[in-house]
Coordinates of C-alpha atoms in Angstrom, one line a residue:
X1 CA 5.3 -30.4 5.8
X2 CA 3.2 -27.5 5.3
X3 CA 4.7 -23.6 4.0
X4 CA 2.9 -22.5 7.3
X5 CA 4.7 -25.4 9.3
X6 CA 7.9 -24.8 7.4
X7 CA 7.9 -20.6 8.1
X8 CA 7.0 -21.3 11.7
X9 CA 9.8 -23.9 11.6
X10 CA 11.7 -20.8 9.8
X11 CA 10.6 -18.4 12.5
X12 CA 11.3 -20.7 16.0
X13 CA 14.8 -21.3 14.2
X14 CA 15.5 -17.5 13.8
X15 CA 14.3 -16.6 17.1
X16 CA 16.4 -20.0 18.7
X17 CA 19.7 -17.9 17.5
X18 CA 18.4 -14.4 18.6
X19 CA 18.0 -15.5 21.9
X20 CA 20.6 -17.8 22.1
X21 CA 19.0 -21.3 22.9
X22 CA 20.0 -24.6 21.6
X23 CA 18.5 -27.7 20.5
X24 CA 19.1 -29.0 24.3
X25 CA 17.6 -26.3 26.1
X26 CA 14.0 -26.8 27.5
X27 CA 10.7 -25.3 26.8
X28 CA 10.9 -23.3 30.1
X29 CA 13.9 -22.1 29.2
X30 CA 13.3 -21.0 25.3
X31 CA 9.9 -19.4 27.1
X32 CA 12.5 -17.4 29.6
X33 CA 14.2 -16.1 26.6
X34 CA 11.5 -15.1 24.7
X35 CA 10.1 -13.1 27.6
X36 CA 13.3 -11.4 27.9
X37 CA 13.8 -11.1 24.3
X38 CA 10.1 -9.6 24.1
X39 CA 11.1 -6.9 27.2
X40 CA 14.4 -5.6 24.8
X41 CA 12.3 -5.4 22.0
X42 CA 9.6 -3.4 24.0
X43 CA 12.1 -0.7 25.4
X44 CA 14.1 -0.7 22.0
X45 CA 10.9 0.6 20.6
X46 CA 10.3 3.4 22.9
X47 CA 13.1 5.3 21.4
X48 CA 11.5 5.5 17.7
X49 CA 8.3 5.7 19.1
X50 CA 9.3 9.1 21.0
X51 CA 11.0 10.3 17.8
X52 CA 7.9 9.4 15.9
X53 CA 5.7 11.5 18.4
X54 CA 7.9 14.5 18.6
X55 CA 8.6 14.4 14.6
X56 CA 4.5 14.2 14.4
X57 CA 4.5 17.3 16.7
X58 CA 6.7 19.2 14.2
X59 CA 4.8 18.5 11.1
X60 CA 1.5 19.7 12.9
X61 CA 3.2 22.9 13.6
X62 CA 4.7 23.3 10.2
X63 CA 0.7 22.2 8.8
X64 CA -0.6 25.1 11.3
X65 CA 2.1 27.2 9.6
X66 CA 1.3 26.9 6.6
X67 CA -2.8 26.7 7.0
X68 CA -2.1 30.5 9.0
X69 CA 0.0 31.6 5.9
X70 CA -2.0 30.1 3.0
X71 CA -5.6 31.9 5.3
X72 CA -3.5 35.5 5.0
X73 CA -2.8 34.8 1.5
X74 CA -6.7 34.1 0.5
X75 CA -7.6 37.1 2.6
X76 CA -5.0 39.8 0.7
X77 CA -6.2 38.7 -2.7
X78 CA -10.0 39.3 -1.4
X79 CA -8.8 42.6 -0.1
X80 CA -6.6 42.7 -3.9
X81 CA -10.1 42.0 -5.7
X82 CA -12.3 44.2 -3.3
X83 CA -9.5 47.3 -4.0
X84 CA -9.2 46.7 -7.9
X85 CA -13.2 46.3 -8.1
X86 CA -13.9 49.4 -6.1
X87 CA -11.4 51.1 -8.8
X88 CA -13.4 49.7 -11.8
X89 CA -16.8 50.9 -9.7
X90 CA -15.3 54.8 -9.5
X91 CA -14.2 54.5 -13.2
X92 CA -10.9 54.8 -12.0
X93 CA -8.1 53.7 -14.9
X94 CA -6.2 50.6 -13.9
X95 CA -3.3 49.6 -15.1
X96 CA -2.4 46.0 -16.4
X97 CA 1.0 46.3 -15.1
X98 CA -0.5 47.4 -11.4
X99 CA -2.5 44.1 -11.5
X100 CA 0.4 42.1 -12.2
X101 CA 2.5 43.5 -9.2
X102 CA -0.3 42.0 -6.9

């Protein structure tokens, strides 16, 4: 035998116990079962897959968020450099300390 005809052995084995068919049972009804097993796993899923979606939806607003704050940030320290350089064009005196508060 196989390792691909022993994991699929493996696998039919696992799935015999999941959905509750014996060695007596008939293809038909191992297929039955498997459908049915495959429609729980289906609406199981929708649950994550709703929490996924909405948890997706918060990190795109926290990303916005942060992308609006990070844009104000690069536009005060422009308007910093523009007011300290406009000081340095008058001859104005600057101090190190006032430079260090912005």
């Amino acid at each position: 035998m196989s390792k691909e005809e022993a994991e699929l052995k493996k696998r039919t084995e696992e799935l015999r116990k999941r959905v509750r068919i014996g060695e007596k049972s008939t293809i038909q009804e191992y297929i039955e079962a498997l459908t049915e097993r495959i429609l729980i796993l289906e609406k199981s899923r929708k649950m994550p897959q709703r929490q996924l979606e909405f948890t997706q939806k918060k990190l795109d607003d926290i990303q916005k968020r942060i992308k609006t704050i990070d844009d104000e940030i690069a536009l005060a320290r422009e308007e910093q450099a523009k007011h300290f350089t406009l000081k340095l064009e008058k001859g104005e005196k600057t101090i190190l300390k006032e430079i260090k508060k912005g």
